[in-house]
mmCIF file of C-alpha atoms (C1' of nucleotides) in Angstrom:
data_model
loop_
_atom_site.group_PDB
_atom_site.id
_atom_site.type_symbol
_atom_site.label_atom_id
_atom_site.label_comp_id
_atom_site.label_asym_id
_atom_site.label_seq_id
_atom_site.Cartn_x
_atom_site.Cartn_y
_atom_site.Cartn_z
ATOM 1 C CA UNK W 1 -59.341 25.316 -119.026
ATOM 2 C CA UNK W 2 -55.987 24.047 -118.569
ATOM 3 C CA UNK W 3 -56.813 20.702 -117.761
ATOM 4 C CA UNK W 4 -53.286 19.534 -115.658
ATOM 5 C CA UNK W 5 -53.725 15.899 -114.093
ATOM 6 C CA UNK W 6 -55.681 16.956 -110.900
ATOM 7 C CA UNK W 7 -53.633 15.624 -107.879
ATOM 8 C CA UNK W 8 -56.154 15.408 -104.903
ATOM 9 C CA UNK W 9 -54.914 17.117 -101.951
ATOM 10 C CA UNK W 10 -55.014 14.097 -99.648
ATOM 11 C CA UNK W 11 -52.938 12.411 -101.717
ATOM 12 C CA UNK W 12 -50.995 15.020 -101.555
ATOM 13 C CA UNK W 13 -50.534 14.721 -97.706
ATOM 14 C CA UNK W 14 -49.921 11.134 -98.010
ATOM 15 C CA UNK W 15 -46.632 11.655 -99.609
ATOM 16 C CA UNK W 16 -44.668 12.963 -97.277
ATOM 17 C CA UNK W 17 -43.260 13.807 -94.118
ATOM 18 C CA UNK W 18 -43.405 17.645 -93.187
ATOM 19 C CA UNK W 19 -40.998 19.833 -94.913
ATOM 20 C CA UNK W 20 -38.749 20.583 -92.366
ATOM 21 C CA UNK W 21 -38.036 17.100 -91.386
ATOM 22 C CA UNK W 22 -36.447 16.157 -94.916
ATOM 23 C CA UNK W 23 -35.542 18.103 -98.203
ATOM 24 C CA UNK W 24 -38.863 17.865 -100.569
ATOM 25 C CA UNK W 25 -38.189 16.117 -103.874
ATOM 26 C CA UNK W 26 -39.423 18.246 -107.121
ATOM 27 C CA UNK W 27 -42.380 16.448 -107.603
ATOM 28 C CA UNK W 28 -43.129 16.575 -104.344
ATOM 29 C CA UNK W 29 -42.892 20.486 -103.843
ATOM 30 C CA UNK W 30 -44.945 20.824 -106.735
ATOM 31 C CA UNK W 31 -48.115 19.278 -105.526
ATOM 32 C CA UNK W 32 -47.767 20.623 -102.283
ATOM 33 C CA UNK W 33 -47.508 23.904 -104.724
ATOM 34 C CA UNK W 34 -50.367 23.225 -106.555
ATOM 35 C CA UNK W 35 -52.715 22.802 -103.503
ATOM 36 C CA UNK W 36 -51.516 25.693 -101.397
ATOM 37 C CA UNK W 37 -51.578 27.624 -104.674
ATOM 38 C CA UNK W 38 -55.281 26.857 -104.356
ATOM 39 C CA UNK W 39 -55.556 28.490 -101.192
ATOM 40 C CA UNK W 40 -53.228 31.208 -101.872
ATOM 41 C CA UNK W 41 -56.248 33.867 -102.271
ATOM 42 C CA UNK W 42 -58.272 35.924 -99.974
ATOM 43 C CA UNK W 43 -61.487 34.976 -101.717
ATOM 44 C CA UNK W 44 -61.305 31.581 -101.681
ATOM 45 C CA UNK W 45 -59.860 31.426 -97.770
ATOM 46 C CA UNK W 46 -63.236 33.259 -97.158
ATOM 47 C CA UNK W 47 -65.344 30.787 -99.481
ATOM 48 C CA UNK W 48 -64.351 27.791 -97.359
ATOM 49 C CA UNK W 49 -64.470 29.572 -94.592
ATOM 50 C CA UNK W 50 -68.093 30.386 -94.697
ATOM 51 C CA UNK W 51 -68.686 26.518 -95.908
ATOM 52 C CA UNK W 52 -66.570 25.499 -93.339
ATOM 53 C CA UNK W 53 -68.908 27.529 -90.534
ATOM 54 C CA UNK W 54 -72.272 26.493 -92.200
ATOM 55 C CA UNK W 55 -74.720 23.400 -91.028
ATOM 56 C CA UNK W 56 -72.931 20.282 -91.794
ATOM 57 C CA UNK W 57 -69.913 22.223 -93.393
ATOM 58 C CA UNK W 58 -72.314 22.741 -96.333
ATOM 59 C CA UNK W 59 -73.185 25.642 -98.513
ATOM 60 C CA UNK W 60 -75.445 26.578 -101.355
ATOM 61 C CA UNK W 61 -73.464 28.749 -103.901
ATOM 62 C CA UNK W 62 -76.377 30.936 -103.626
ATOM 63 C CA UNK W 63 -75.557 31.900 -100.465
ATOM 64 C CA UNK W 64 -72.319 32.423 -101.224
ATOM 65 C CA UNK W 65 -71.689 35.351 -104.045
ATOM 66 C CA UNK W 66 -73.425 38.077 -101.422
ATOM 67 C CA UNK W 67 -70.963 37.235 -98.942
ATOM 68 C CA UNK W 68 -67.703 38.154 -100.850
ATOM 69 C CA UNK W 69 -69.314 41.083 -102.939
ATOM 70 C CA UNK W 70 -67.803 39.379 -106.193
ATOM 71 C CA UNK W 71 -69.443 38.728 -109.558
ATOM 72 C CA UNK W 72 -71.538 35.323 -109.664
ATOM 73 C CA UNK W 73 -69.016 33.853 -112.443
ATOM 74 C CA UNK W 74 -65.983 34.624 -110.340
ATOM 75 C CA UNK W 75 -67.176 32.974 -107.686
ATOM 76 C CA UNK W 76 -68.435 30.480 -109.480
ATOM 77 C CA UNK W 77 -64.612 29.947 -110.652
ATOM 78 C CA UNK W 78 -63.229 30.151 -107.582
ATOM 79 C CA UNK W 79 -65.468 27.291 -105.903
ATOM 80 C CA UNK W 80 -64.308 24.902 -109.207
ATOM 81 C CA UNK W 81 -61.035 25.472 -107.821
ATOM 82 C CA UNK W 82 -61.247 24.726 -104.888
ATOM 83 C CA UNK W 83 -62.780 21.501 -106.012
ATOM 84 C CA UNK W 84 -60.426 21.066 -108.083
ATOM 85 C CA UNK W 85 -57.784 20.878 -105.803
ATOM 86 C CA UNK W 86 -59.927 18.044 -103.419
ATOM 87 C CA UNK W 87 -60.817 20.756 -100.695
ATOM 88 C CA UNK W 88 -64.619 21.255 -101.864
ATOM 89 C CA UNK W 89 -67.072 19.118 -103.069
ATOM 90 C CA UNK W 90 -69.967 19.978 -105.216
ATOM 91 C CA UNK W 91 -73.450 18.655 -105.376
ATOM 92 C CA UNK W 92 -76.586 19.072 -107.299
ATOM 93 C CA UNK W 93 -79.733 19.511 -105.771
ATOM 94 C CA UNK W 94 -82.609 20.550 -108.096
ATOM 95 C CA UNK W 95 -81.575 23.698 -108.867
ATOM 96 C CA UNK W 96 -78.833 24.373 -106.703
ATOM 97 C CA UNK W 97 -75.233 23.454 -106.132
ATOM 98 C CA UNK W 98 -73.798 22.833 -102.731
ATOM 99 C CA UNK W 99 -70.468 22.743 -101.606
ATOM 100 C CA UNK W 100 -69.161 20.892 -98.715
ATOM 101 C CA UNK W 101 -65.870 20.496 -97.029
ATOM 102 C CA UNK W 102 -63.831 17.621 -97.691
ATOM 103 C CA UNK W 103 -63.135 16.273 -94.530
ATOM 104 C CA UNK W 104 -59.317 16.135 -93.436
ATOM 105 C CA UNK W 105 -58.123 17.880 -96.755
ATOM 106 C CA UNK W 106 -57.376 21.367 -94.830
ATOM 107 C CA UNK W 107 -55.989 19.222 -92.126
ATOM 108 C CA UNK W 108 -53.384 17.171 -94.721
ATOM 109 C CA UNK W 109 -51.676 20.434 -95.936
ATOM 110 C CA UNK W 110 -51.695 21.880 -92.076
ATOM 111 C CA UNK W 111 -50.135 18.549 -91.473
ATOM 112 C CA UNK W 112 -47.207 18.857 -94.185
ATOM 113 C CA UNK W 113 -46.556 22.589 -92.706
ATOM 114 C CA UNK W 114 -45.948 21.751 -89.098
ATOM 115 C CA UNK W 115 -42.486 21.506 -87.837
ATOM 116 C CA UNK W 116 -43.306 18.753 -85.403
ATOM 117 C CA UNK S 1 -40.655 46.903 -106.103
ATOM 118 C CA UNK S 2 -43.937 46.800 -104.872
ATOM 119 C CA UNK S 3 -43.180 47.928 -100.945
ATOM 120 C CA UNK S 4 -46.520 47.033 -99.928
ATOM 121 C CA UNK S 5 -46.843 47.028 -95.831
ATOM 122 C CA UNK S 6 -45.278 43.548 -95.262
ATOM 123 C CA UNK S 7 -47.440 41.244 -92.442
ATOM 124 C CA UNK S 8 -44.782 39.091 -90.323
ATOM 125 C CA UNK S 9 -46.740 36.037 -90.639
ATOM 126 C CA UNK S 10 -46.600 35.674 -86.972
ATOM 127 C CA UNK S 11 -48.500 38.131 -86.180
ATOM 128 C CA UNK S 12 -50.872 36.685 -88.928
ATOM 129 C CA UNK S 13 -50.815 33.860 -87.081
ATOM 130 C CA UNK S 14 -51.396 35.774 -83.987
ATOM 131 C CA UNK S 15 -55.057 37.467 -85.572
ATOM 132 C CA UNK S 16 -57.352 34.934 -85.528
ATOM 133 C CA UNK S 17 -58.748 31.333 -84.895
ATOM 134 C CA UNK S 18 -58.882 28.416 -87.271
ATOM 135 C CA UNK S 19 -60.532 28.902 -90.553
ATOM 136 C CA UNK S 20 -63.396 26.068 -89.910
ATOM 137 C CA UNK S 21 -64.313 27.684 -86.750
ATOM 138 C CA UNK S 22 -65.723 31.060 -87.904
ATOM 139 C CA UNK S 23 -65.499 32.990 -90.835
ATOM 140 C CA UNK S 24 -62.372 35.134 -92.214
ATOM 141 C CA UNK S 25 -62.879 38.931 -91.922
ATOM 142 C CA UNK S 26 -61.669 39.796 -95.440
ATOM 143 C CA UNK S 27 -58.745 41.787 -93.648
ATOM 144 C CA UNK S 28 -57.962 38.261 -92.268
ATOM 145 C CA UNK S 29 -58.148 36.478 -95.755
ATOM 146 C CA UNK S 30 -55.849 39.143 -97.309
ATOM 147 C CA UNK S 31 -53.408 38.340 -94.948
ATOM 148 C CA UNK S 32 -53.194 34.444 -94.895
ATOM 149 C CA UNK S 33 -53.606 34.840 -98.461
ATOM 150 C CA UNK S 34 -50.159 37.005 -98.683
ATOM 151 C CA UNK S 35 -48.767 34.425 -96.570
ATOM 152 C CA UNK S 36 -49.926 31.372 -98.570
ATOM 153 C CA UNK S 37 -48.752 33.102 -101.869
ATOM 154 C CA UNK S 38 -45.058 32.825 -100.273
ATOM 155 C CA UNK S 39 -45.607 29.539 -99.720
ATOM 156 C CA UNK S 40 -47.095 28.357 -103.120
ATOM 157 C CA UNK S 41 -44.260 27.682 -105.547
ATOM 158 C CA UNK S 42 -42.450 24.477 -105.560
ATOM 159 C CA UNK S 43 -39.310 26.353 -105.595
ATOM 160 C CA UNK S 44 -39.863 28.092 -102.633
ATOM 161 C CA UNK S 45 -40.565 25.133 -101.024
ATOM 162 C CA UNK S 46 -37.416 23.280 -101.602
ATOM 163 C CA UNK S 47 -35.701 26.524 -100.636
ATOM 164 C CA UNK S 48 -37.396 26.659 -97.306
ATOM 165 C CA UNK S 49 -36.952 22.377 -97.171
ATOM 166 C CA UNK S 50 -33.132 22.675 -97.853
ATOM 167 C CA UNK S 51 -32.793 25.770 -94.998
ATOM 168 C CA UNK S 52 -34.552 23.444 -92.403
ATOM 169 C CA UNK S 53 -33.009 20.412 -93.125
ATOM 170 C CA UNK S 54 -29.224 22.210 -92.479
ATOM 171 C CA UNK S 55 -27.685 22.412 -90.016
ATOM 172 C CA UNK S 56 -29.068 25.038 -87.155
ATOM 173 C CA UNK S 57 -31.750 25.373 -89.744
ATOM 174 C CA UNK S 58 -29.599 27.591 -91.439
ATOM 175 C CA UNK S 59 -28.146 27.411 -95.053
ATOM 176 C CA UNK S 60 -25.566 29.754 -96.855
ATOM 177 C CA UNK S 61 -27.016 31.302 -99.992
ATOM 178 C CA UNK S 62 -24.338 29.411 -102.212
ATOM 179 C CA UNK S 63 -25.477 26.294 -101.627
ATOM 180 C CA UNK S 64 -29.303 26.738 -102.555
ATOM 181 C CA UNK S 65 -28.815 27.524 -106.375
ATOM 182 C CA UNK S 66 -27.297 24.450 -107.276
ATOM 183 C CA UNK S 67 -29.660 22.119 -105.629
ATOM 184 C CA UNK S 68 -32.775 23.989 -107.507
ATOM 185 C CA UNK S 69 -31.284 24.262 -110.672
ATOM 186 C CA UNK S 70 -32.287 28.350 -111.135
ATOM 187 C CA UNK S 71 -30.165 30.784 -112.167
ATOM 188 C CA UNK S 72 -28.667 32.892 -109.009
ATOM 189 C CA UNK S 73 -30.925 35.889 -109.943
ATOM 190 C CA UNK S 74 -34.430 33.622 -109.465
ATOM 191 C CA UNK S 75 -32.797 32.015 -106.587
ATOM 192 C CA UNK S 76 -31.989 35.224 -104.951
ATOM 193 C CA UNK S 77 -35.739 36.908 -105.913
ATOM 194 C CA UNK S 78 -37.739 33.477 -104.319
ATOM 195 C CA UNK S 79 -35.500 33.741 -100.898
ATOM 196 C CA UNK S 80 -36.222 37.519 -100.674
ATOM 197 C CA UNK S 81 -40.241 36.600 -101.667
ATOM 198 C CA UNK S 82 -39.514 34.000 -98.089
ATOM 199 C CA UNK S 83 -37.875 36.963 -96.459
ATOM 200 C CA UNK S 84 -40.425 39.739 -96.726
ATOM 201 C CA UNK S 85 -43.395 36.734 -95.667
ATOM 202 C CA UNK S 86 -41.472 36.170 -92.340
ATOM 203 C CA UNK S 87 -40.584 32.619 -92.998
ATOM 204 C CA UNK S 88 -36.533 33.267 -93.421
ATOM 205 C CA UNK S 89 -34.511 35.709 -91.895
ATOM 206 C CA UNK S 90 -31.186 37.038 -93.559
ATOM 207 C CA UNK S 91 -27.807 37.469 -92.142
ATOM 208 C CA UNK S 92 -24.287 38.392 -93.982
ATOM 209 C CA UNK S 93 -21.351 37.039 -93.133
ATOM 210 C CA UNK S 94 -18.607 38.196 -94.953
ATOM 211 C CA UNK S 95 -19.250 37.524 -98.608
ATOM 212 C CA UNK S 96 -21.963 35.134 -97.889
ATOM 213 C CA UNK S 97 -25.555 35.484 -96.910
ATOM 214 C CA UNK S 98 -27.402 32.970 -94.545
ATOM 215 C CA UNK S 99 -30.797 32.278 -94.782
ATOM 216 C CA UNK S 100 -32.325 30.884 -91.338
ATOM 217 C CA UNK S 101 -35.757 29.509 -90.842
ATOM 218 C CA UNK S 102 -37.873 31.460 -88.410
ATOM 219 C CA UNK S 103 -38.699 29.703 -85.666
ATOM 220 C CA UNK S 104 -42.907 29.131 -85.235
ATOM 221 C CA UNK S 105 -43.474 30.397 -88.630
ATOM 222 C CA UNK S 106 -44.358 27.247 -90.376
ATOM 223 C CA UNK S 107 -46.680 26.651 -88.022
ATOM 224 C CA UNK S 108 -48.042 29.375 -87.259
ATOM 225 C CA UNK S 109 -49.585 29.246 -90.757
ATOM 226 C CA UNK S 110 -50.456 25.581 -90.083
ATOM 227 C CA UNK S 111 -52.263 25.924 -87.034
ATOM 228 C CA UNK S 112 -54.848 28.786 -89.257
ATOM 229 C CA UNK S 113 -55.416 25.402 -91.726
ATOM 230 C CA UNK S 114 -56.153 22.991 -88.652
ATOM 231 C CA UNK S 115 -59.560 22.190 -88.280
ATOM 232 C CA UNK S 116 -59.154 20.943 -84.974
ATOM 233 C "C1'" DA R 1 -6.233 50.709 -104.051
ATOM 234 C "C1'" DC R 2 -7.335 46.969 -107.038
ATOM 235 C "C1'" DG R 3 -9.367 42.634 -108.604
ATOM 236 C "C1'" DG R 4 -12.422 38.920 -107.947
ATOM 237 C "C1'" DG R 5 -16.140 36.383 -106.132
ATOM 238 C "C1'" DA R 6 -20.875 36.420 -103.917
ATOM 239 C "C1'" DT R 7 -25.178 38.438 -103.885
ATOM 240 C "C1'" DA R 8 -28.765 41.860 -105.134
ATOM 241 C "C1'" DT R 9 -31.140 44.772 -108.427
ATOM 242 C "C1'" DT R 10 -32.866 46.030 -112.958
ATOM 243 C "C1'" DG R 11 -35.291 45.461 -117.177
ATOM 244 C "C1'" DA R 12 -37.476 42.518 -120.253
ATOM 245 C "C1'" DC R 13 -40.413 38.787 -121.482
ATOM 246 C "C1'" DA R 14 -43.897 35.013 -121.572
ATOM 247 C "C1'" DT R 15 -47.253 32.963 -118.706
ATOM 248 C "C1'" DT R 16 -50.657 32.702 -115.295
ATOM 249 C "C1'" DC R 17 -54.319 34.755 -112.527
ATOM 250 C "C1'" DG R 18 -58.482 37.303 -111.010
ATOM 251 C "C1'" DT R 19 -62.112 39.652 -112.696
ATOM 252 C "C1'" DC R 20 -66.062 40.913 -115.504
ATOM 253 C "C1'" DG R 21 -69.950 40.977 -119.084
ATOM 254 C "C1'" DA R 22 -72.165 38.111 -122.206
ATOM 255 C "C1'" DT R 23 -73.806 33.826 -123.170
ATOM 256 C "C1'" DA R 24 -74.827 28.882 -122.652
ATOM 257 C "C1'" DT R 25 -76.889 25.126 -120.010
ATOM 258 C "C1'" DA R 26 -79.939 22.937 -117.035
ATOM 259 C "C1'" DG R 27 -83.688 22.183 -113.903
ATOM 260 C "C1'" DG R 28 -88.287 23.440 -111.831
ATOM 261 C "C1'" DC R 29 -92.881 25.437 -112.529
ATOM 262 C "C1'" DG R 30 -96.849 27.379 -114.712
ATOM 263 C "C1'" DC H 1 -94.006 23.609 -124.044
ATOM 264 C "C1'" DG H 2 -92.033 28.049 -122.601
ATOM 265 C "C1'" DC H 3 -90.342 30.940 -119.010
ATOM 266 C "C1'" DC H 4 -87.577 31.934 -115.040
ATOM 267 C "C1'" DT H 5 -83.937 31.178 -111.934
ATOM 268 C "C1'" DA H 6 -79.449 29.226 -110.749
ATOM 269 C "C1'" DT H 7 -75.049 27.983 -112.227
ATOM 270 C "C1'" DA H 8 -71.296 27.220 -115.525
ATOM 271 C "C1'" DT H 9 -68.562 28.475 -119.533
ATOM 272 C "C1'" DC H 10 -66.450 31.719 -122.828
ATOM 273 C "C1'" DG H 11 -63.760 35.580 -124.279
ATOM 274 C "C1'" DA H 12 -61.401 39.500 -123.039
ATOM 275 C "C1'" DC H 13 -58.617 42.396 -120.259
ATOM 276 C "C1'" DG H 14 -55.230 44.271 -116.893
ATOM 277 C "C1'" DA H 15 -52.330 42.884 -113.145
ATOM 278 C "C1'" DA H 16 -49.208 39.903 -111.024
ATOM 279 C "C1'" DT H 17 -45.674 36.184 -111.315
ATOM 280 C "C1'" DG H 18 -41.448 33.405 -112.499
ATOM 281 C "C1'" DT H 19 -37.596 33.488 -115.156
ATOM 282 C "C1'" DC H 20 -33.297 35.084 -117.241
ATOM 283 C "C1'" DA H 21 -29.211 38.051 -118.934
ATOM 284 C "C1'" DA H 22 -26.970 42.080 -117.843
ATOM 285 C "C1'" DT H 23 -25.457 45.026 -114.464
ATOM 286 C "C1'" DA H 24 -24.678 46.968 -109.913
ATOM 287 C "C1'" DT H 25 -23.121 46.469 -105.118
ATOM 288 C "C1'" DC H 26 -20.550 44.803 -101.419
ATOM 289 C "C1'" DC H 27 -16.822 42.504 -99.134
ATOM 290 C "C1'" DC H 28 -12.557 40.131 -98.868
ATOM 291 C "C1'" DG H 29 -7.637 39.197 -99.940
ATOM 292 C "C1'" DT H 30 -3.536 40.679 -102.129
#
DNA sequence: ACGGGATATTGACATTCGTCGATATAGGCG
DNA sequence: CGCCTATATCGACGAATGTCAATATCCCGT
């Protein structure tokens, strides 16, 4: 499970100025890490991408396996990830589990990246 | 070695709009994923932090092991890693090499997060 | 041409990651 | 209550990753 001290990805962006504008401390680089390693695969880019273009920037995981032609549990891992990291949230309803977007999470790592 | 067809993330910058606006062909994905892999390692951060922060935005290879506290080896296999994504580019000089950030690439990897 | 310093490459190793099948859990419905 | 459907967890496996020591390569000065 590896169960490392989740560091949400806003507070993440709150650190720090963008990278090229000073030298990132260790700690620093290693959340940014963290979170961009949670983004780092083509699944999961596609995952919040379809949330991202659904009503309301929701999606029911049911809808979602088809879409990426993966397994149900692999998906099922790589959504837990992504929530994980702070850029998906999950909620039960009856049956089902929707994800949504966190708002402004994508936007905090774009943020960190830009050479502005 | 693994010569796999290396992307220039510019021009994976260049394919397509925002990932909140529609959703990621899997081609798409595969790419930004590549690129984001370059990206997600705390070392490779620093690396790429240290380059912009020098002068010209460019550094000399012997002063980036020191300041990550790798052996020369690692240090040389994560700024090779930046290399082949797009995000450095390489020049000898003499005994040294220089490692110089490529202009627009940063971003262009930041503008894909955006949700704008 | 030779020696030395800077960098890259190789080979090995432990760790992490992505994936699946099998199974567990949990909630709605008859 | 008992089934069915949706989702999560577990256990296993191969592939990829980060690291280092040892070695090769390349370039300069003598």
């Amino acid at each position: 499970m590896s169960t490392i001290t989740l560091i949400p990805v806003t507070d993440v962006a709150a650190c720090c100025a963008p990278l090229t504008r000073e030298t990132l401390s260790p700690e620093n680089a290693d959340g940014l890490a963290r979170s961009l390693k949670a983004l780092a695969d083509p699944t999961r880019l596609r995952l919040i991408s379809i949330v991202a273009a659904s009503e309301g920037k929701e999606a029911c995981a049911c809808d979602l396996t088809e879409p990426v032609g993966l397994s149900q549990p692999t998906v099922s891992h790589h959504l837990k990830v992504l929530v994980d990291a702070g850029f998906l949230t999950r909620t039960q309803r009856g049956t089902w589990a929707y994800f949504k977007l966190v708002p402004g999470a994508l936007d905090a790592v774009s943020r960190l990246l830009i050479s502005a």
